[in-house]
Short mmCIF file of C-alpha atoms in Angstrom, two decimals:
data_model
loop_
_atom_site.label_atom_id
_atom_site.label_comp_id
_atom_site.label_asym_id
_atom_site.label_seq_id
_atom_site.Cartn_x
_atom_site.Cartn_y
_atom_site.Cartn_z
CA UNK A 30 124.54 -62.43 -7.84
CA UNK A 31 128.22 -62.06 -8.58
CA UNK A 32 130.28 -64.51 -10.56
CA UNK A 33 133.83 -64.64 -11.82
CA UNK A 34 134.74 -64.29 -15.46
CA UNK A 35 135.28 -67.77 -16.87
CA UNK A 36 133.24 -69.56 -14.23
CA UNK A 37 130.43 -72.02 -14.93
CA UNK A 38 127.12 -70.80 -13.52
CA UNK A 39 124.08 -72.95 -12.80
CA UNK A 40 120.83 -71.19 -12.02
CA UNK A 41 117.92 -73.02 -10.47
CA UNK A 42 114.40 -71.86 -11.12
CA UNK A 43 113.54 -71.25 -7.50
CA UNK A 44 111.74 -74.19 -5.97
CA UNK A 45 110.70 -75.72 -9.28
CA UNK A 46 111.56 -79.37 -9.86
CA UNK A 47 114.33 -80.29 -12.22
CA UNK A 48 111.92 -81.72 -14.75
CA UNK A 49 109.48 -78.82 -14.72
CA UNK A 50 108.81 -76.93 -17.89
CA UNK A 51 110.20 -73.42 -17.66
CA UNK A 52 111.35 -70.55 -19.82
CA UNK A 53 114.38 -68.48 -19.00
CA UNK A 54 114.93 -64.94 -20.22
CA UNK A 55 117.85 -62.56 -20.01
CA UNK A 56 116.96 -58.88 -20.05
CA UNK A 57 113.58 -59.82 -21.45
CA UNK A 58 114.88 -61.96 -24.29
CA UNK A 59 114.14 -65.68 -24.31
CA UNK A 60 117.07 -68.01 -23.84
CA UNK A 61 117.56 -70.93 -26.20
CA UNK A 62 116.72 -74.33 -24.72
CA UNK A 63 120.18 -75.62 -25.54
CA UNK A 64 121.40 -73.80 -22.44
CA UNK A 65 119.01 -75.67 -20.23
CA UNK A 66 119.55 -78.81 -18.27
CA UNK A 67 116.00 -79.66 -17.29
CA UNK A 68 114.82 -76.50 -15.57
CA UNK A 69 118.33 -75.38 -14.67
CA UNK A 70 120.05 -72.73 -16.70
CA UNK A 71 123.68 -73.56 -17.42
CA UNK A 72 126.06 -70.80 -18.40
CA UNK A 73 129.53 -72.07 -19.16
CA UNK A 74 132.65 -69.92 -19.05
CA UNK A 75 130.76 -66.68 -18.43
CA UNK A 76 132.02 -63.42 -19.83
CA UNK A 77 131.24 -59.79 -19.09
CA UNK A 78 128.62 -59.60 -21.83
CA UNK A 79 126.50 -62.13 -19.99
CA UNK A 80 125.77 -59.79 -17.10
CA UNK A 81 122.11 -58.97 -16.88
CA UNK A 82 118.68 -59.67 -15.45
CA UNK A 83 117.88 -63.40 -15.56
CA UNK A 84 114.26 -64.49 -15.05
CA UNK A 85 112.59 -67.88 -14.95
CA UNK A 86 108.91 -68.35 -15.82
CA UNK A 87 106.75 -71.39 -15.32
CA UNK A 88 105.99 -72.95 -18.71
CA UNK A 89 102.24 -72.53 -19.17
CA UNK A 90 101.17 -70.00 -16.59
CA UNK A 91 104.04 -67.63 -17.22
CA UNK A 92 104.38 -67.00 -13.52
CA UNK A 93 107.69 -65.48 -12.50
CA UNK A 94 109.34 -68.11 -10.35
CA UNK A 95 112.83 -66.77 -9.95
CA UNK A 96 114.80 -63.66 -10.81
CA UNK A 97 118.38 -62.57 -10.26
CA UNK A 98 120.69 -59.90 -11.54
CA UNK A 99 123.92 -61.52 -12.61
CA UNK A 100 127.07 -59.44 -12.49
CA UNK A 101 130.18 -60.95 -13.99
CA UNK A 102 133.46 -59.59 -12.75
CA UNK A 103 136.85 -60.43 -11.28
CA UNK A 104 138.29 -60.41 -7.79
CA UNK A 105 140.56 -57.41 -7.23
CA UNK A 106 144.21 -57.54 -8.26
CA UNK A 107 146.81 -56.02 -5.93
CA UNK A 108 145.97 -52.30 -5.77
CA UNK A 109 148.47 -49.56 -6.59
CA UNK A 110 149.10 -47.26 -3.63
CA UNK A 111 151.04 -44.00 -3.53
CA UNK A 112 151.68 -41.70 -0.58
CA UNK A 113 153.18 -38.26 -0.83
CA UNK A 114 153.73 -35.16 1.23
CA UNK A 115 153.31 -32.08 -0.96
CA UNK A 116 152.49 -29.91 2.04
CA UNK A 117 155.30 -30.71 4.47
CA UNK A 118 155.24 -30.34 7.44
CA UNK A 119 151.43 -30.39 7.59
CA UNK A 120 150.97 -34.01 6.64
CA UNK A 121 150.64 -36.32 3.66
CA UNK A 122 148.08 -37.90 1.39
CA UNK A 123 147.70 -41.34 -0.10
CA UNK A 124 145.97 -42.20 -3.32
CA UNK A 125 145.23 -45.51 -4.92
CA UNK A 126 143.69 -47.31 -7.85
CA UNK A 127 143.24 -50.78 -9.24
CA UNK A 128 145.55 -51.80 -12.07
CA UNK A 129 142.71 -53.53 -13.92
CA UNK A 130 138.94 -52.99 -13.55
CA UNK A 131 136.86 -55.60 -11.75
CA UNK A 132 133.55 -54.56 -13.37
CA UNK A 133 131.77 -54.92 -10.04
CA UNK A 134 131.63 -52.56 -7.06
CA UNK A 135 134.75 -52.43 -4.82
CA UNK A 136 135.23 -51.02 -1.36
CA UNK A 137 138.57 -49.70 -0.06
CA UNK A 138 139.83 -49.63 3.47
CA UNK A 139 143.00 -47.81 4.42
CA UNK A 140 144.89 -48.09 7.68
CA UNK A 141 147.87 -46.02 8.80
CA UNK A 142 150.04 -47.22 11.64
CA UNK A 143 152.79 -45.13 13.18
CA UNK A 144 154.75 -47.16 15.71
CA UNK A 145 152.07 -48.43 18.02
CA UNK A 146 149.50 -45.78 17.13
CA UNK A 147 146.78 -46.18 14.54
CA UNK A 148 146.07 -42.91 12.74
CA UNK A 149 142.96 -41.94 10.85
CA UNK A 150 143.35 -41.10 7.18
CA UNK A 151 140.47 -38.77 6.28
CA UNK A 152 138.94 -39.62 2.96
CA UNK A 153 138.72 -36.82 0.42
CA UNK A 154 135.43 -36.17 -1.33
CA UNK A 155 137.26 -35.24 -4.51
CA UNK A 156 139.11 -36.99 -5.89
CA UNK A 157 137.80 -40.30 -4.62
CA UNK A 158 140.38 -42.94 -3.77
CA UNK A 159 142.39 -40.44 -1.80
CA UNK A 160 142.78 -39.65 1.88
CA UNK A 161 144.93 -37.29 3.91
CA UNK A 162 146.62 -37.34 7.30
CA UNK A 163 147.92 -34.56 9.52
CA UNK A 164 151.26 -35.06 11.21
CA UNK A 165 151.00 -34.94 14.98
CA UNK A 166 154.74 -34.96 15.44
CA UNK A 167 157.66 -33.92 13.30
CA UNK A 168 161.05 -35.52 12.84
CA UNK A 169 159.90 -39.01 13.72
CA UNK A 170 162.33 -41.94 13.85
CA UNK A 171 159.52 -44.42 13.47
CA UNK A 172 158.24 -45.33 10.03
CA UNK A 173 154.66 -45.03 8.83
CA UNK A 174 152.97 -48.18 7.58
CA UNK A 175 150.01 -47.73 5.26
CA UNK A 176 147.89 -50.73 4.30
CA UNK A 177 145.20 -50.56 1.65
CA UNK A 178 142.67 -53.39 1.38
CA UNK A 179 140.32 -53.75 -1.57
CA UNK A 180 137.29 -55.96 -1.21
CA UNK A 181 134.51 -56.98 -3.57
CA UNK A 182 131.99 -59.80 -3.76
CA UNK A 183 134.49 -62.11 -5.42
CA UNK A 184 137.55 -61.61 -3.23
CA UNK A 185 139.99 -59.22 -1.65
CA UNK A 186 143.56 -58.04 -2.02
CA UNK A 187 145.87 -55.58 -0.32
CA UNK A 188 149.15 -53.74 -0.51
CA UNK A 189 151.39 -52.07 2.07
CA UNK A 190 153.74 -49.11 1.98
CA UNK A 191 156.30 -48.43 4.69
CA UNK A 192 158.20 -45.16 4.72
CA UNK A 193 159.99 -42.53 6.76
CA UNK A 194 158.41 -39.11 7.19
CA UNK A 195 161.15 -37.57 5.08
CA UNK A 196 161.13 -40.02 2.22
CA UNK A 197 157.75 -39.07 0.76
CA UNK A 198 158.24 -35.30 0.63
CA UNK A 199 157.66 -34.11 -2.94
CA UNK A 200 156.33 -30.59 -3.52
CA UNK A 201 153.95 -29.64 -6.31
CA UNK A 202 155.63 -27.91 -9.28
CA UNK A 203 156.28 -24.15 -9.10
CA UNK A 204 153.39 -21.95 -10.21
CA UNK A 205 152.96 -18.93 -12.43
CA UNK A 206 156.16 -19.46 -14.39
CA UNK A 207 156.77 -16.41 -16.55
CA UNK A 208 159.58 -15.88 -19.05
CA UNK A 209 160.20 -12.49 -20.60
CA UNK A 210 162.79 -11.07 -22.97
CA UNK A 211 165.09 -8.39 -21.57
CA UNK A 212 165.02 -5.17 -23.64
CA UNK A 213 168.27 -4.46 -25.47
CA UNK A 214 169.71 -7.82 -24.49
CA UNK A 215 169.47 -10.32 -27.33
CA UNK A 216 170.90 -13.21 -25.29
CA UNK A 217 168.88 -12.87 -22.12
CA UNK A 218 165.62 -14.19 -20.81
CA UNK A 219 164.20 -13.31 -17.44
CA UNK A 220 162.37 -16.17 -15.75
CA UNK A 221 160.30 -15.87 -12.60
CA UNK A 222 157.95 -18.20 -10.73
CA UNK A 223 156.19 -18.73 -7.44
CA UNK A 224 156.33 -21.33 -4.71
CA UNK A 225 153.59 -23.94 -5.17
CA UNK A 226 150.54 -22.78 -3.23
CA UNK A 227 150.25 -26.15 -1.50
CA UNK A 228 153.61 -25.66 0.29
CA UNK A 229 152.51 -24.15 3.60
CA UNK A 230 155.68 -22.75 5.16
CA UNK A 231 158.45 -21.72 2.74
CA UNK A 232 160.05 -19.60 5.47
CA UNK A 233 161.01 -22.49 7.71
CA UNK A 234 161.03 -25.10 4.98
CA UNK A 235 162.59 -23.32 2.04
CA UNK A 236 162.45 -24.76 -1.44
CA UNK A 237 165.25 -24.93 -3.92
CA UNK A 238 164.65 -24.91 -7.66
CA UNK A 239 165.87 -26.51 -10.84
CA UNK A 240 165.45 -24.64 -14.09
CA UNK A 241 165.80 -26.24 -17.49
CA UNK A 242 165.70 -24.51 -20.85
CA UNK A 243 166.46 -25.19 -24.48
CA UNK A 244 165.72 -23.61 -27.85
CA UNK A 245 162.82 -25.41 -29.55
CA UNK A 246 165.08 -26.50 -32.37
CA UNK A 247 167.50 -28.40 -30.11
CA UNK A 248 166.93 -31.52 -28.03
CA UNK A 249 169.42 -30.96 -25.24
CA UNK A 250 168.38 -29.11 -22.12
CA UNK A 251 170.53 -26.77 -20.13
CA UNK A 252 170.13 -26.88 -16.37
CA UNK A 253 170.54 -24.45 -13.54
CA UNK A 254 170.08 -25.30 -9.87
CA UNK A 255 169.07 -22.39 -7.65
CA UNK A 256 169.24 -22.61 -3.90
CA UNK A 257 167.03 -19.62 -3.26
CA UNK A 258 165.06 -16.90 -4.94
CA UNK A 259 162.19 -17.32 -7.35
CA UNK A 260 163.74 -15.76 -10.43
CA UNK A 261 166.70 -16.23 -12.68
CA UNK A 262 168.13 -14.56 -15.77
CA UNK A 263 169.34 -16.79 -18.55
CA UNK A 264 172.33 -15.07 -20.14
CA UNK A 265 173.40 -17.53 -22.82
CA UNK A 266 170.32 -17.79 -24.99
CA UNK A 267 170.79 -18.00 -28.74
CA UNK A 268 169.68 -14.74 -30.28
CA UNK A 269 166.32 -14.79 -31.96
CA UNK A 270 165.48 -18.39 -31.06
CA UNK A 271 162.30 -19.41 -29.30
CA UNK A 272 162.95 -21.13 -25.99
CA UNK A 273 161.03 -23.60 -23.89
CA UNK A 274 161.53 -23.26 -20.14
CA UNK A 275 160.46 -25.33 -17.12
CA UNK A 276 161.06 -25.19 -13.38
CA UNK A 277 160.94 -27.86 -10.66
CA UNK A 278 161.04 -27.53 -6.86
CA UNK A 279 162.40 -29.55 -3.96
CA UNK A 280 162.62 -29.08 -0.23
CA UNK A 281 166.10 -27.76 0.45
CA UNK A 282 167.14 -30.81 2.47
CA UNK A 283 164.74 -33.74 2.16
CA UNK A 284 162.56 -35.64 -0.26
CA UNK A 285 162.48 -35.62 -4.05
CA UNK A 286 162.06 -33.13 -6.88
CA UNK A 287 158.61 -32.08 -7.98
CA UNK A 288 157.35 -32.77 -11.48
CA UNK A 289 158.29 -30.13 -14.05
CA UNK A 290 156.12 -27.04 -14.15
CA UNK A 291 153.97 -26.14 -17.14
CA UNK A 292 156.34 -25.15 -19.96
CA UNK A 293 156.60 -21.52 -20.99
CA UNK A 294 157.89 -20.22 -24.27
CA UNK A 295 159.85 -17.05 -24.84
CA UNK A 296 162.14 -15.53 -27.41
CA UNK A 297 164.96 -13.17 -26.47
CA UNK A 298 164.68 -9.50 -27.47
CA UNK A 299 165.66 -8.72 -31.03
CA UNK A 300 166.09 -5.41 -32.85
CA UNK A 301 162.75 -4.40 -34.34
CA UNK A 302 162.95 -4.06 -38.19
CA UNK A 303 160.71 -1.55 -40.04
CA UNK A 304 159.52 -4.15 -42.56
CA UNK A 305 159.65 -7.85 -42.02
CA UNK A 306 158.35 -9.13 -45.37
CA UNK A 307 160.63 -9.99 -48.29
CA UNK A 308 163.75 -9.04 -46.45
CA UNK A 309 166.72 -9.21 -48.65
CA UNK A 310 170.12 -10.47 -48.04
CA UNK A 311 172.20 -7.80 -49.63
CA UNK A 312 174.89 -9.75 -51.41
CA UNK A 313 178.39 -8.54 -52.07
CA UNK A 314 177.70 -9.11 -55.77
CA UNK A 315 175.85 -5.80 -55.84
CA UNK A 316 178.10 -3.69 -57.96
CA UNK A 317 180.12 -0.88 -56.52
CA UNK A 318 178.46 1.69 -58.78
CA UNK A 319 174.98 0.83 -57.71
CA UNK A 320 176.08 0.77 -54.11
CA UNK A 321 177.29 4.34 -54.27
CA UNK A 322 173.81 5.41 -55.21
CA UNK A 323 172.29 3.45 -52.36
CA UNK A 324 170.49 5.23 -49.60
CA UNK A 325 172.36 5.97 -46.39
CA UNK A 326 172.63 3.09 -43.90
CA UNK A 327 169.13 3.02 -42.52
CA UNK A 328 166.57 0.30 -42.57
CA UNK A 329 165.25 1.81 -45.77
CA UNK A 330 167.55 -0.59 -47.55
CA UNK A 331 165.20 -3.30 -46.50
CA UNK A 332 162.23 -1.58 -48.19
CA UNK A 333 159.91 -4.12 -49.63
CA UNK A 334 160.30 -4.48 -53.33
CA UNK A 335 163.82 -3.13 -53.24
CA UNK A 336 165.34 -6.55 -52.75
CA UNK A 337 164.26 -10.06 -53.30
CA UNK A 338 165.32 -12.91 -51.13
CA UNK A 339 165.22 -13.94 -47.50
CA UNK A 340 167.33 -13.23 -44.51
CA UNK A 341 167.19 -12.30 -40.91
CA UNK A 342 166.59 -8.76 -39.78
CA UNK A 343 170.05 -8.68 -38.26
CA UNK A 344 171.64 -9.61 -41.58
CA UNK A 345 169.66 -6.88 -43.29
CA UNK A 346 170.80 -4.26 -40.83
CA UNK A 347 174.43 -5.36 -41.00
CA UNK A 348 174.23 -5.46 -44.76
CA UNK A 349 173.01 -1.90 -44.74
CA UNK A 350 176.12 -0.87 -42.86
CA UNK A 351 178.34 -2.84 -45.24
CA UNK A 352 176.76 -1.06 -48.20
CA UNK A 353 177.22 2.27 -46.47
CA UNK A 354 180.87 1.47 -45.92
CA UNK A 355 181.30 0.66 -49.62
CA UNK A 356 179.51 3.88 -50.52
CA UNK A 357 181.88 5.89 -48.39
CA UNK A 358 184.87 4.13 -49.97
CA UNK A 359 183.75 5.00 -53.46
CA UNK A 360 182.91 8.59 -52.84
CA UNK B 26 177.59 -55.36 37.96
CA UNK B 27 181.16 -54.72 36.75
CA UNK B 28 180.24 -53.96 33.16
CA UNK B 29 177.85 -51.25 34.30
CA UNK B 30 180.56 -49.56 36.31
CA UNK B 31 183.04 -49.71 33.47
CA UNK B 32 180.49 -48.33 31.07
CA UNK B 33 179.68 -45.35 33.27
CA UNK B 34 183.37 -44.65 33.79
CA UNK B 35 184.06 -44.86 30.05
CA UNK B 36 181.26 -42.51 29.21
CA UNK B 37 182.16 -40.01 31.88
CA UNK B 38 185.82 -40.06 30.86
CA UNK B 39 185.21 -39.72 27.16
CA UNK B 40 182.56 -37.06 27.57
CA UNK B 41 184.37 -34.99 30.10
CA UNK B 42 185.40 -32.39 27.58
CA UNK B 43 185.41 -28.85 28.87
CA UNK B 44 182.43 -27.04 27.45
CA UNK B 45 184.52 -25.01 25.05
CA UNK B 46 183.42 -21.49 24.37
CA UNK B 47 183.37 -20.17 20.82
CA UNK B 48 186.63 -20.40 18.94
CA UNK B 49 188.20 -17.03 18.22
CA UNK B 50 187.59 -17.26 14.50
CA UNK B 51 183.81 -17.66 14.80
CA UNK B 52 183.52 -14.35 16.61
CA UNK B 53 185.18 -12.59 13.72
CA UNK B 54 182.67 -14.08 11.32
CA UNK B 55 179.55 -13.15 13.18
CA UNK B 56 176.51 -15.14 14.17
CA UNK B 57 174.88 -15.21 10.73
CA UNK B 58 177.81 -16.81 9.01
CA UNK B 59 178.33 -19.26 11.88
CA UNK B 60 174.75 -20.40 11.48
CA UNK B 61 175.36 -20.95 7.79
CA UNK B 62 178.51 -22.93 8.56
CA UNK B 63 176.72 -25.01 11.18
CA UNK B 64 173.97 -25.70 8.68
CA UNK B 65 176.56 -26.78 6.10
CA UNK B 66 178.19 -29.03 8.70
CA UNK B 67 174.91 -30.81 9.41
CA UNK B 68 174.45 -31.49 5.70
CA UNK B 69 178.01 -32.80 5.44
CA UNK B 70 177.52 -35.04 8.46
CA UNK B 71 174.24 -36.32 7.09
CA UNK B 72 176.05 -37.31 3.93
CA UNK B 73 178.86 -38.95 5.90
CA UNK B 74 176.37 -40.79 8.07
CA UNK B 75 174.74 -42.43 5.08
CA UNK B 76 177.97 -44.27 4.26
CA UNK B 77 178.81 -44.97 7.88
CA UNK B 78 175.35 -46.30 8.69
CA UNK B 79 175.38 -48.56 5.64
CA UNK B 80 178.71 -50.08 6.69
CA UNK B 81 177.74 -50.38 10.32
CA UNK B 82 174.36 -51.98 9.68
CA UNK B 83 175.99 -54.52 7.39
CA UNK B 84 178.42 -55.25 10.20
CA UNK B 85 175.47 -55.84 12.54
CA UNK B 86 174.00 -58.13 9.91
CA UNK B 87 170.36 -59.04 9.23
CA UNK B 88 167.74 -57.94 10.06
CA UNK B 89 169.38 -54.60 10.89
CA UNK B 90 170.63 -54.02 7.38
CA UNK B 91 167.30 -54.74 5.71
CA UNK B 92 165.68 -51.62 4.27
CA UNK B 93 162.19 -52.48 5.56
CA UNK B 94 163.34 -53.24 9.09
CA UNK B 95 160.88 -51.37 11.27
CA UNK B 96 161.10 -52.63 14.85
CA UNK B 97 158.98 -51.31 17.72
CA UNK B 98 160.72 -48.91 20.06
CA UNK B 99 161.46 -50.50 23.41
CA UNK B 100 160.86 -48.16 26.33
CA UNK B 101 164.29 -48.47 27.89
CA UNK B 102 166.00 -47.62 24.62
CA UNK B 103 165.23 -43.90 25.02
CA UNK B 104 168.72 -42.90 26.09
CA UNK B 105 169.29 -40.13 23.62
CA UNK B 106 167.01 -37.07 23.52
CA UNK B 107 164.70 -37.69 20.59
CA UNK B 108 164.45 -35.26 17.69
CA UNK B 109 160.73 -36.00 17.48
CA UNK B 110 158.67 -33.03 18.59
CA UNK B 111 155.16 -31.64 18.35
CA UNK B 112 154.90 -29.33 15.33
CA UNK B 113 153.57 -26.26 17.12
CA UNK B 114 156.03 -26.74 19.95
CA UNK B 115 158.90 -26.90 17.47
CA UNK B 116 157.73 -23.78 15.71
CA UNK B 117 157.44 -21.91 19.00
CA UNK B 118 160.93 -22.71 20.27
CA UNK B 119 163.02 -19.67 21.14
CA UNK B 120 166.39 -19.40 19.40
CA UNK B 121 168.09 -20.26 22.67
CA UNK B 122 165.94 -23.34 23.27
CA UNK B 123 166.39 -24.45 19.68
CA UNK B 124 170.16 -24.18 19.79
CA UNK B 125 170.36 -25.74 23.26
CA UNK B 126 168.32 -28.76 22.18
CA UNK B 127 170.73 -29.33 19.29
CA UNK B 128 173.77 -28.83 21.49
CA UNK B 129 172.58 -31.28 24.14
CA UNK B 130 171.50 -33.89 21.62
CA UNK B 131 174.77 -33.95 19.70
CA UNK B 132 176.87 -33.93 22.87
CA UNK B 133 175.03 -37.04 24.06
CA UNK B 134 175.14 -38.68 20.63
CA UNK B 135 178.87 -38.04 20.40
CA UNK B 136 179.35 -39.65 23.76
CA UNK B 137 177.51 -42.82 22.77
CA UNK B 138 179.26 -42.99 19.44
CA UNK B 139 182.63 -42.85 21.13
CA UNK B 140 181.71 -45.81 23.34
CA UNK B 141 180.69 -47.63 20.18
CA UNK B 142 184.03 -46.84 18.63
CA UNK B 143 185.83 -48.71 21.37
CA UNK B 144 183.82 -51.88 20.91
CA UNK B 145 183.53 -52.19 17.19
CA UNK B 146 185.10 -55.12 15.33
CA UNK B 147 186.72 -54.21 12.03
CA UNK B 148 189.50 -51.70 11.44
CA UNK B 149 187.59 -50.08 8.58
CA UNK B 150 184.61 -49.41 10.82
CA UNK B 151 186.81 -48.02 13.57
CA UNK B 152 188.40 -45.67 11.08
CA UNK B 153 185.05 -44.48 9.73
CA UNK B 154 183.61 -44.04 13.19
CA UNK B 155 186.64 -42.08 14.35
CA UNK B 156 186.36 -39.77 11.34
CA UNK B 157 182.64 -39.28 11.96
CA UNK B 158 183.18 -38.58 15.65
CA UNK B 159 185.73 -35.93 14.75
CA UNK B 160 183.25 -34.22 12.43
CA UNK B 161 180.49 -34.51 15.02
CA UNK B 162 182.80 -32.93 17.58
CA UNK B 163 183.23 -30.07 15.13
CA UNK B 164 179.46 -29.68 14.92
CA UNK B 165 179.08 -29.50 18.70
CA UNK B 166 181.77 -26.82 18.83
CA UNK B 167 180.15 -24.95 15.97
CA UNK B 168 176.77 -24.89 17.71
CA UNK B 169 178.51 -23.77 20.90
CA UNK B 170 180.11 -21.00 18.88
CA UNK B 171 176.79 -19.78 17.56
CA UNK B 172 175.30 -19.80 21.05
CA UNK B 173 178.19 -17.82 22.48
CA UNK B 174 178.14 -15.26 19.71
CA UNK B 175 174.43 -14.72 20.32
CA UNK B 176 175.04 -14.36 24.04
CA UNK B 177 173.40 -17.60 25.14
CA UNK B 178 174.91 -19.71 27.92
CA UNK B 179 176.01 -23.19 26.91
CA UNK B 180 173.93 -26.03 28.37
CA UNK B 181 175.30 -27.61 31.56
CA UNK B 182 178.56 -29.62 31.55
CA UNK B 183 179.23 -33.14 30.27
CA UNK B 184 176.18 -35.25 29.53
CA UNK B 185 174.82 -37.38 32.35
CA UNK B 186 175.68 -41.08 32.19
CA UNK B 187 172.93 -43.27 30.73
CA UNK B 188 170.10 -44.09 33.08
CA UNK B 189 169.70 -47.71 32.03
CA UNK B 190 172.37 -50.41 32.28
CA UNK B 191 173.86 -51.55 28.97
CA UNK B 192 171.98 -54.27 27.10
CA UNK B 193 172.47 -57.71 28.52
CA UNK B 194 172.42 -59.72 25.34
CA UNK B 195 173.98 -59.41 21.92
CA UNK B 196 170.74 -58.84 20.00
CA UNK B 197 169.52 -56.09 22.32
CA UNK B 198 172.91 -54.41 22.12
CA UNK B 199 172.61 -54.39 18.34
CA UNK B 200 169.11 -52.93 18.65
CA UNK B 201 170.53 -50.13 20.77
CA UNK B 202 173.13 -49.42 18.10
CA UNK B 203 170.42 -49.45 15.42
CA UNK B 204 168.34 -46.87 17.30
CA UNK B 205 171.40 -44.76 18.01
CA UNK B 206 172.10 -44.45 14.30
CA UNK B 207 168.42 -43.72 13.62
CA UNK B 208 168.32 -40.95 16.21
CA UNK B 209 171.50 -39.47 14.79
CA UNK B 210 170.06 -39.51 11.28
CA UNK B 211 166.82 -37.90 12.43
CA UNK B 212 168.63 -35.21 14.41
CA UNK B 213 170.72 -34.28 11.38
CA UNK B 214 167.53 -33.93 9.30
CA UNK B 215 165.94 -31.86 12.02
CA UNK B 216 169.00 -29.67 12.50
CA UNK B 217 168.91 -28.64 8.84
CA UNK B 218 165.40 -27.31 9.50
CA UNK B 219 166.38 -25.79 12.85
CA UNK B 220 169.23 -23.89 11.26
CA UNK B 221 167.10 -22.80 8.32
CA UNK B 222 164.80 -21.14 10.82
CA UNK B 223 167.68 -19.57 12.67
CA UNK B 224 169.19 -18.31 9.40
CA UNK B 225 166.06 -16.29 8.72
CA UNK B 226 166.02 -14.76 12.16
CA UNK B 227 169.68 -13.78 12.37
CA UNK B 228 170.75 -11.75 9.33
CA UNK B 229 174.26 -12.59 8.06
CA UNK B 230 175.42 -9.02 8.45
CA UNK B 231 175.26 -9.16 12.23
CA UNK B 232 178.69 -9.08 13.76
CA UNK B 233 179.08 -9.45 17.47
CA UNK B 234 182.30 -8.39 19.10
CA UNK B 235 182.97 -9.93 22.42
CA UNK B 236 186.43 -8.58 22.94
CA UNK B 237 185.75 -7.73 26.55
CA UNK B 238 185.19 -11.42 27.37
CA UNK B 239 188.63 -12.21 25.97
CA UNK B 240 190.33 -9.82 28.31
CA UNK B 241 191.52 -7.43 25.64
#
């Protein structure tokens, strides 16, 4: 037995008279007599918690006279329907869901009409609430009309989508995005990716790509649009900064951009220091005399324990050269 | 009756362009680059059409300018060769067939658009239509150029006059215009794909010299 949330429910004890003595239980627990009107059980303004097995027993003999399983729920609200072609020109799929749960079982029926023809949308096993259609013809002037009807014991609802073949084309994001530093190039990052595997024919239906990248420390993205090829070299990266990079795809001529790919992180190539701990920033306050006794301009200047402080490897290296220059001057 | 005769005459007159062979400059460029240029032209036209169609549909008024307007296709309205095609058939088209289908379609579409131009109300619309027709003419010539440089014969002469008499009432005439714009839009989408396919098959480096045909 299905009832709406907020409804008033009256349950009769089978064929028993109104004035018969009965006991009602819910899920095995006795129900207080205050809910009874004679032998009728009155439930006012039912809520979800009141779902359960209701039984009515004759007073003295404890014979089961009536039993019902009450399920409290709601009629379906207008469902949310989405159709998309991520495998153009093979076909498209539609998926749907209810905006709010009904708490009782629902059945879905989908119909696809193309001009005068009704097409069959084959339901997918996984995920549920999804079906797919194969295009019989390409480049159609007639729109597709998809109607989804949801029905349950308490009511029904529906929604319709009407679209052109071209309007719903949206590829899946590019796959296997890889970003690598370029040796000996501190401002470059080499990015490569692959066409999404769901796109069946990149030869005849080429994809174009949109790359976005930014250093982690900044909020603003830089963008590059690429009309072909599945790789690109970023040449204006900030040295030594870690970058986050994403790629999106779109059919060259129709439809919309895919979602962004999984983000990859990469840092441009930097000169490898011998020791990275306790790097020192060699200050110009180091006296000229001490500098003349300094070691020649190698990374040995950055020996741990020799200096205290912090600084980037690049600074250390440059500082070494500066010191060397001073040494030469004072010889 | 009379209107039918006038219509046929108009169409024949306006469409009786000589089937121009490739312009000299396209032969210097080579087939590959011409295909690229034709592709670019279709994208440009598609962009132009968006504005033109918006203006024209507003001129026709409701329901034609409503975004959800999805009327059934009346049988007699099939005057223009449709871009719609079976997927495997489309894939299997030879380069010649592919180019010829485009050439024929745009020649016909140009013809119908020019008739439209003569009938349309506002000066703004006439101006837009004229501009569009000029660009579309350029596309037809461009396709012809590609065909010539690849050694394919151009499809037969001016397009045949329409088989059905023009629409008898105002609403049906507007429907015809609506479908004409739709077919044009669909063809431009299809052509982008047609020329993508052709681009892959004809490398840009190919240069064909047809000096002998020019009488040099």
